[in-house]
Coordinates of C-alpha atoms and ligand atoms in Angstrom, one line a residue:
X1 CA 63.1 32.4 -3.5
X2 CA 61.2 32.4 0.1
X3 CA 63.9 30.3 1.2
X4 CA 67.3 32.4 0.1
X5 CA 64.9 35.5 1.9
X6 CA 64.8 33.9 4.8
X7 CA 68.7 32.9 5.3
X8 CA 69.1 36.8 4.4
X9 CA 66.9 37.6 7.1
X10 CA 68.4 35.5 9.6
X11 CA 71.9 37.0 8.4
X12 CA 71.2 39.9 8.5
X13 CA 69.2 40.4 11.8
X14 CA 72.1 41.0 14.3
X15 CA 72.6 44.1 12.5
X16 CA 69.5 45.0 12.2
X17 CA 68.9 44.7 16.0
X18 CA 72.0 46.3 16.2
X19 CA 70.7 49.3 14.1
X20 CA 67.3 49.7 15.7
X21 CA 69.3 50.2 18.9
X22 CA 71.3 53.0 17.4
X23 CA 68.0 54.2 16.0
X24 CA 69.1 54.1 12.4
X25 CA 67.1 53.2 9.4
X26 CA 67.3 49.7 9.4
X27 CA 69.1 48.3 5.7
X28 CA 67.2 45.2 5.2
X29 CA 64.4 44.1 6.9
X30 CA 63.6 40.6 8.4
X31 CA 60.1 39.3 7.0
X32 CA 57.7 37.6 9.2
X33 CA 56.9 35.0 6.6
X34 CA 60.2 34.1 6.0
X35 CA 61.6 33.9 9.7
X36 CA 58.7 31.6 10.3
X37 CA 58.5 29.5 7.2
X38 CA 59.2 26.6 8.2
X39 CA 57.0 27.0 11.7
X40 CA 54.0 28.5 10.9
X41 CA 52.0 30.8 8.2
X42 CA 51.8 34.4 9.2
X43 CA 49.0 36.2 8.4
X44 CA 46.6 39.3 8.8
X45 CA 43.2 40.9 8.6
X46 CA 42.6 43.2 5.9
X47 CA 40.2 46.0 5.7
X48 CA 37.5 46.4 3.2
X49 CA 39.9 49.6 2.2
X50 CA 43.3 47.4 2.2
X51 CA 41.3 44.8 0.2
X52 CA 40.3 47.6 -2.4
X53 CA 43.9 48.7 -2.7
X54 CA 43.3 52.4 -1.1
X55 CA 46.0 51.8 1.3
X56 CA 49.1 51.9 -0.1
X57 CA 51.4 51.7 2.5
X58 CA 49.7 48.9 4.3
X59 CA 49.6 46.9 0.8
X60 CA 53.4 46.9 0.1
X61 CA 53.8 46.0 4.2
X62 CA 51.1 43.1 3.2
X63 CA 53.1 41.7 0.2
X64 CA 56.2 41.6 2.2
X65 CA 55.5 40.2 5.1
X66 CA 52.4 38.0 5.7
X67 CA 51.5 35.1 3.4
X68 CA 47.9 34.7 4.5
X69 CA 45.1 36.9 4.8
X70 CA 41.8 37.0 6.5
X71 CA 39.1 39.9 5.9
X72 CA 38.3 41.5 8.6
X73 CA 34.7 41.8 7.7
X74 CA 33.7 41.3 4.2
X75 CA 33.3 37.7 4.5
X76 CA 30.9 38.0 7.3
X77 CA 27.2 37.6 6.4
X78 CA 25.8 40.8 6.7
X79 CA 28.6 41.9 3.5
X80 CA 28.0 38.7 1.6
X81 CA 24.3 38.5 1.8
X82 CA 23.1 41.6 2.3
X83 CA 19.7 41.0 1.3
X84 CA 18.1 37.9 1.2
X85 CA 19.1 35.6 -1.1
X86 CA 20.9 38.2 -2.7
X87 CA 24.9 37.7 -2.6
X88 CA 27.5 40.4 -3.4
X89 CA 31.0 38.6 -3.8
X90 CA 32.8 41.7 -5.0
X91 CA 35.4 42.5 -2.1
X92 CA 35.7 38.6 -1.2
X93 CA 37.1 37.7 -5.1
X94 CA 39.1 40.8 -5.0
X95 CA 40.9 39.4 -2.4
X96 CA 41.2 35.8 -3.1
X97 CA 42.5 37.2 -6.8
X98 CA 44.8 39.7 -4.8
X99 CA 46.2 36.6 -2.8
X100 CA 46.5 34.3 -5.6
X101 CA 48.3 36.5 -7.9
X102 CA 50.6 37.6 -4.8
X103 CA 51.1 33.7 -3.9
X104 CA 48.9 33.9 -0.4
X105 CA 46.1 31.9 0.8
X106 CA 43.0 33.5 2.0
X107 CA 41.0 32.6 5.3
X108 CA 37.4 32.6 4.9
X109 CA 35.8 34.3 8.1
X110 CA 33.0 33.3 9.0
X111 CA 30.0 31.5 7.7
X112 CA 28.0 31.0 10.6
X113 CA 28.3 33.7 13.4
X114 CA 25.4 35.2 15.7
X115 CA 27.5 38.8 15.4
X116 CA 27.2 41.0 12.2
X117 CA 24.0 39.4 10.6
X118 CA 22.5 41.3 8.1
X119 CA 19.3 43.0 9.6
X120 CA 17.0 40.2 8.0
X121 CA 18.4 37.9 9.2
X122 CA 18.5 39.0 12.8
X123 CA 14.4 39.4 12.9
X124 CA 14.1 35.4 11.5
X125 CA 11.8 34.3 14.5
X126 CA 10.7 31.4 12.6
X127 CA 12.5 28.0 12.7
X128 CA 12.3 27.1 9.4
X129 CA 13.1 30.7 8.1
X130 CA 16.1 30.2 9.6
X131 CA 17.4 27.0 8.4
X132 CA 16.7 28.0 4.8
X133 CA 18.9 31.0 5.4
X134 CA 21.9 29.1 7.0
X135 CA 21.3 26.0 4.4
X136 CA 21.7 28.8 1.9
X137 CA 24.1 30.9 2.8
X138 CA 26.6 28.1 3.6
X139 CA 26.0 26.4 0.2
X140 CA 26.6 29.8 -2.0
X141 CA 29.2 30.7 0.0
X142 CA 31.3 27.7 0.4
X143 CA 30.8 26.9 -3.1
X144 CA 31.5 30.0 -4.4
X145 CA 35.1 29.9 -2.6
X146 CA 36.1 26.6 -3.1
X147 CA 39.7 25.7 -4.1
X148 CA 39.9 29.2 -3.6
X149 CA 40.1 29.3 0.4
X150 CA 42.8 27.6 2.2
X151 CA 39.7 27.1 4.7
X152 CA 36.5 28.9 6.4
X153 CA 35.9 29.4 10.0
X154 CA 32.7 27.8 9.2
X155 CA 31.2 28.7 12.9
X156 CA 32.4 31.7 14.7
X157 CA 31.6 31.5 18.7
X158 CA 29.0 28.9 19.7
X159 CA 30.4 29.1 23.4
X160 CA 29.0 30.8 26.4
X161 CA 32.2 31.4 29.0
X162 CA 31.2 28.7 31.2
X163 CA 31.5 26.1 27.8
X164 CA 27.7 26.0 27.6
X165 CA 26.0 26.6 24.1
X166 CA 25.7 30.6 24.3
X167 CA 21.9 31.2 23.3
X168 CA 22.4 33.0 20.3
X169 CA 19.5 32.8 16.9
X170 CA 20.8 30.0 15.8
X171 CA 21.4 27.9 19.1
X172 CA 17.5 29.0 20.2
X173 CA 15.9 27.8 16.7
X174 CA 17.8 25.1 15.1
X175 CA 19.4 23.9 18.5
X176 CA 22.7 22.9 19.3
X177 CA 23.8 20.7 16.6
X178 CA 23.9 23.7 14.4
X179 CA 27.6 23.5 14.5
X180 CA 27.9 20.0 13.5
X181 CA 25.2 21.0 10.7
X182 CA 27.0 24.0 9.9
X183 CA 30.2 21.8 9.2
X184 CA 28.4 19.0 7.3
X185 CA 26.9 21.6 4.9
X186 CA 30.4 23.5 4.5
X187 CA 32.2 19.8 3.8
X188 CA 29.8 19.7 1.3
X189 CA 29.7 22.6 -0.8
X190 CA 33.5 23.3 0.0
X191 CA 35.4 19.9 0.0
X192 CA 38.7 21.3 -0.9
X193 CA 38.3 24.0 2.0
X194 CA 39.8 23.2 5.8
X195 CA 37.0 23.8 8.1
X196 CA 37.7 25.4 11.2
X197 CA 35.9 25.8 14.7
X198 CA 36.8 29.4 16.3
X199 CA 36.0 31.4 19.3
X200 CA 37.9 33.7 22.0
X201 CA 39.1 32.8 25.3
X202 CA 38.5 29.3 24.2
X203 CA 41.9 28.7 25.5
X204 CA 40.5 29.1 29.3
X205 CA 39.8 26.3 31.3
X206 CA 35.7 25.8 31.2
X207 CA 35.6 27.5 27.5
X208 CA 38.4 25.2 26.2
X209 CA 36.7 22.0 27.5
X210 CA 33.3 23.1 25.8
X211 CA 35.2 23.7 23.0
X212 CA 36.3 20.1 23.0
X213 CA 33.1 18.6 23.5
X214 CA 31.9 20.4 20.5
X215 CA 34.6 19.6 18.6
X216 CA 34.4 15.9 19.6
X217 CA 30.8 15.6 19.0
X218 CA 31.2 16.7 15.5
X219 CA 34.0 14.5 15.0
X220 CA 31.6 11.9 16.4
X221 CA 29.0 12.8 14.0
X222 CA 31.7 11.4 11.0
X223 CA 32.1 15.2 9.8
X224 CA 35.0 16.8 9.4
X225 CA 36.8 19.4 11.1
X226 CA 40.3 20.4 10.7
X227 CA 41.3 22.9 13.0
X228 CA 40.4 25.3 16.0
X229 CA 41.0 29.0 16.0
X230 CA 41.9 30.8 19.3
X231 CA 41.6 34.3 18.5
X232 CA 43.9 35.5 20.8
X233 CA 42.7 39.1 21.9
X234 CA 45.0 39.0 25.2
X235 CA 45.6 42.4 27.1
X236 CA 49.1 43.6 28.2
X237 CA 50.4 42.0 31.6
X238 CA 47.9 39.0 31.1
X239 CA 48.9 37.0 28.5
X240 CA 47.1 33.8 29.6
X241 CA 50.5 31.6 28.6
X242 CA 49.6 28.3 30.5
X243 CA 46.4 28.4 29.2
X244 CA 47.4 28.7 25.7
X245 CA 50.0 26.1 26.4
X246 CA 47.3 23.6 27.7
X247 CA 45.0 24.4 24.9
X248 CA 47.8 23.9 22.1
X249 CA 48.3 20.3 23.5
X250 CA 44.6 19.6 24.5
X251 CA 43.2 20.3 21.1
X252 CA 46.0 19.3 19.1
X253 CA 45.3 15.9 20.5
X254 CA 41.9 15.6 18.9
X255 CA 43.9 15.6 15.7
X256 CA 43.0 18.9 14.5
X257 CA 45.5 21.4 13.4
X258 CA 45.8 24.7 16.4
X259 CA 45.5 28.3 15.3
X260 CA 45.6 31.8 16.2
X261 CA 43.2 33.5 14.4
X262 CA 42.8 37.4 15.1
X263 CA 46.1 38.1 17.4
X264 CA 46.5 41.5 19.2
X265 CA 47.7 42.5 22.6
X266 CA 45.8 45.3 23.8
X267 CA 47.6 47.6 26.2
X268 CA 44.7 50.3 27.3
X269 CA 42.4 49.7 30.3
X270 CA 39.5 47.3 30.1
X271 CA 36.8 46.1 32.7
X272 CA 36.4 42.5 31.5
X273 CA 38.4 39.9 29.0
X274 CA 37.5 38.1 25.7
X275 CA 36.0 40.1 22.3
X276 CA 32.2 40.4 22.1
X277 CA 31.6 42.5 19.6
X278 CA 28.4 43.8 21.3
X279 CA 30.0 44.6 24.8
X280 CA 30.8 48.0 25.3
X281 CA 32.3 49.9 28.5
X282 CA 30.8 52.6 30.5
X283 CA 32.4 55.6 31.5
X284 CA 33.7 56.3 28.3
X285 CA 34.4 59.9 28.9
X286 CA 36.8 59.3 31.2
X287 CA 40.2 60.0 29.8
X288 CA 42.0 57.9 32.0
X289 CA 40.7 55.4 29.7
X290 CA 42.9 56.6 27.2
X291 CA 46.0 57.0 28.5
X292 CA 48.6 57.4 25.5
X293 CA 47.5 59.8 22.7
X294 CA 50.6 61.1 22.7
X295 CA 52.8 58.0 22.0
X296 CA 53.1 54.4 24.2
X297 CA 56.0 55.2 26.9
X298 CA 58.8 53.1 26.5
X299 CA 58.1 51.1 29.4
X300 CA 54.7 49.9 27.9
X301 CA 56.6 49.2 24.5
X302 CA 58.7 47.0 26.2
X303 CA 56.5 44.9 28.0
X304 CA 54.8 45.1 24.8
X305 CA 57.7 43.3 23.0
X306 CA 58.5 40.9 26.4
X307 CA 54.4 39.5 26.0
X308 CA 54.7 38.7 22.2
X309 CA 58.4 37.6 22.5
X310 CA 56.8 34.8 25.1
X311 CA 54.3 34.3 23.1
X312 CA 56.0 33.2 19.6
X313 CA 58.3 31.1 22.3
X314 CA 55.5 29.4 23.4
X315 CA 54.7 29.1 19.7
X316 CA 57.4 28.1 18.4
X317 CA 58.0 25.0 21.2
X318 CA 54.8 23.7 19.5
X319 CA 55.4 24.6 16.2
X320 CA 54.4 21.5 15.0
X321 CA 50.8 21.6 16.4
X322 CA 50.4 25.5 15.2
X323 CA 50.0 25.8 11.2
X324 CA 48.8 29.8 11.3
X325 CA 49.2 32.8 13.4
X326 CA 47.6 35.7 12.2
X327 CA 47.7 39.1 13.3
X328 CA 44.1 41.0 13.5
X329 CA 45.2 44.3 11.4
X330 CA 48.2 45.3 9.3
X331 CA 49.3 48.4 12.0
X332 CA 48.0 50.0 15.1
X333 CA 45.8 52.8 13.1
X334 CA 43.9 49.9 11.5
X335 CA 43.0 48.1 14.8
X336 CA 39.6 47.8 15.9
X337 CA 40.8 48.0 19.4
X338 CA 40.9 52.2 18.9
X339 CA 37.5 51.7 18.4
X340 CA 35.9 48.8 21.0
X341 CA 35.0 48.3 23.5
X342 CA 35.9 51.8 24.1
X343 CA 35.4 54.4 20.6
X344 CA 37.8 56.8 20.0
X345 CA 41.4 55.4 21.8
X346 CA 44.8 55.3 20.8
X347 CA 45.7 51.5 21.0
X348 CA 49.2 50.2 20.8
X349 CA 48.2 46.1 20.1
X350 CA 50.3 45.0 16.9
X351 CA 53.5 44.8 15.6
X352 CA 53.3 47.7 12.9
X353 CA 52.9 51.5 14.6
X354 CA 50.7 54.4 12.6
X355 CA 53.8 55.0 10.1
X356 CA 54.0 51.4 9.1
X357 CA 57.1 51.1 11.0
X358 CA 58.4 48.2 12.6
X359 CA 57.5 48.3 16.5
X360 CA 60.5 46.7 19.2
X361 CA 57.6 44.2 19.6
X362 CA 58.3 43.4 15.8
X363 CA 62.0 43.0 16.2
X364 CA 61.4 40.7 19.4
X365 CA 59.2 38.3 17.8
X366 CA 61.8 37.8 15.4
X367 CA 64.1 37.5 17.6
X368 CA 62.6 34.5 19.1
X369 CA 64.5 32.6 16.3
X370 CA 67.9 33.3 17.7
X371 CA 66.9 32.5 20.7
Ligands
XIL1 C1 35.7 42.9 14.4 C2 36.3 43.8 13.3 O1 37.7 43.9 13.5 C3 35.6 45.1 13.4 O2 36.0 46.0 12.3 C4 34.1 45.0 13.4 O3 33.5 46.2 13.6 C5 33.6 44.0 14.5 O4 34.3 42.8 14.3 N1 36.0 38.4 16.9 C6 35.9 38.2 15.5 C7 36.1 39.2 14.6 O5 35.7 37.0 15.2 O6 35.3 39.1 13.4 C8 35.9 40.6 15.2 O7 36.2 41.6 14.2 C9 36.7 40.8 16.4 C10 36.3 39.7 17.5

């Protein structure tokens, strides 16, 4: 059935283009997951709200067009395990049931991340307080979603931007074989999972070699790892495409499968790169930092489409490195990037606008298949 949708797709996409142009209502639209089947999964993040099934619209776009999902936060710790030793698994099996009766696999994100803790957890001063939290938490939670995770981003960024450890709770108390720990406990109480190293910017130069020391040490330590996440926040203009080039070939030789974890191309102004969740910008009164509240001018929607079109070329010349690329939100008015590092914007960074609608970005990522 995926396959006969995806020859109608491909069929059928001159006259879509051809209808976009003419700014009629497109007959039959192409589906992500089917242009790319053969290349890549596609996938997204969902809300805590999507996963509940209290957005509609965004759920039929789901089934459609993306055959794997991520939560955007309900898999993080401070959701699983809100209280110590206490988990609450509610919104995590809604989704892996959601994706199992709609034939999708589910990303678990993350196990072991320094970022949206639960507030317990972020007072541990102790060394041994902490370990019994992160031996814990791994266990129940890998467990609990075994066979029923394609794989866990079992550490979420280790790395400062320079490729040293970054000096976060777990790096101070337990030291920097947490990750390799963190891995060894996940093999273990999820063997069926794949277990996945990701960070942002770790396609730059110093990042992406730290990345690959960290990756070869666990390796080293006879534990397994299967793949490395690049998040892939980029901003408008600055697609970093050598980079990501280099990085698909540098890590792919370590024999680990290369993905794109949380993709989204921001087009407002911004001070500084990467995604920390905890940097914000100053001067956030000023409206210049929120240009388009009243719709993205074409000229930004095309460049728009010309960055991501690149990018899925890039992707597709090493489609055999690349098994995921998944898109961090369902539409524009889901994106955390109207809220950080700047609250209250009107961001452009997907492929879906506010109405659900296709964006020309959309049709020129599928595009790149013609091409
Ligand atoms: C973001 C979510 O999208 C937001 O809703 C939340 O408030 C903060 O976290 N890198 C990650 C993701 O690994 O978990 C982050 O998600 C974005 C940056």
């Amino acid at each position: 059935m995926k396959i006969t949708r995806f020859y109608l797709s491909i069929i059928a996409l001159p006259a879509i283009l051809n209808c976009t142009a003419q700014k009629k209502v497109a007959p039959l639209l192409p589906v992500l997951k089917d242009v790319f089947w053969n290349d890549f999964s596609v996938g997204t993040a969902l809300s805590a709200l999507q996963i509940e099934g209290r957005d509609h619209k965004a759920d039929s776009l789901v089934k459609k067009q993306f055959n794997v999902l991520t939560p955007e936060n309900s898999m993080k710790s401070m959701f699983l395990q809100p209280e110590w030793g206490k988990f609450d698994f509610r919104i995590g099996d809604r989704l892996t049931d959601y994706a199992a009766k709609n034939n999708m696999q589910v990303v678990g994100h993350t196990l072991i991340w320094h970022s949206q803790l639960p507030a317990y957890a972020q007072t541990i001063r102790s060394k041994d307080s902490l370990q019994a939290f992160f031996n814990n938490h791994i266990r129940t939670v890998a467990a609990h979603y075994d066979k029923k995770v394609l794989g866990w981003d079992v550490v979420n960024e280790a790395l400062n931007e320079d490729g040293t450890m970054r000096p976060s709770i777990f790096q101070r108390l337990l030291g920097d074989d947490f990750v390799t720990e963190a891995f060894r406990l996940a093999q273990e109480a999820s063997p069926n999972s794949e277990l996945y190293y990701n960070d942002y910017n770790n396609e730059q130069p110093a990042k992406r070699a730290g990345a690959i020391r960290l990756i070869k040490k666990i390796q080293g330590a006879g534990v397994r790892i299967d793949g490395v996440g690049i998040q892939g926040h980029w901003h408008i203009g600055k697609v970093p495409f050598d980079d990501i080039e280099k990085s698909i070939l540098e890590y792919s030789a370590l024999g680990i499968k290369v993905m794109f974890t949380e993709l989204d191309i921001e087009v407002l102004p911004r001070n500084f790169t990467g995604a920390e969740v905890n940097q914000r910008m100053r001067n956030t009164n000023d409206t210049a930092l929120n240009p388009y509240t009243a719709g993205l001018p074409d000229s930004v929607q095309k460049q728009l489409a010309d960055d991501y079109a690149q990018l899925f070329r890039l992707f597709l010349k090493h489609r055999d490195k690349i098994s995921r690329i998944t898109f961090w939100g369902v539409n524009d008015g889901q994106s955390w990037l109207n809220g950080w590092p700047v609250p209250g914007r009107t961001n452009y960074p997907l492929l879906f606008d506010r109405n659900y609608q296709p964006k020309p970005a959309y049709y020129a990522v599928i595009a790149t298949k013609q091409q």
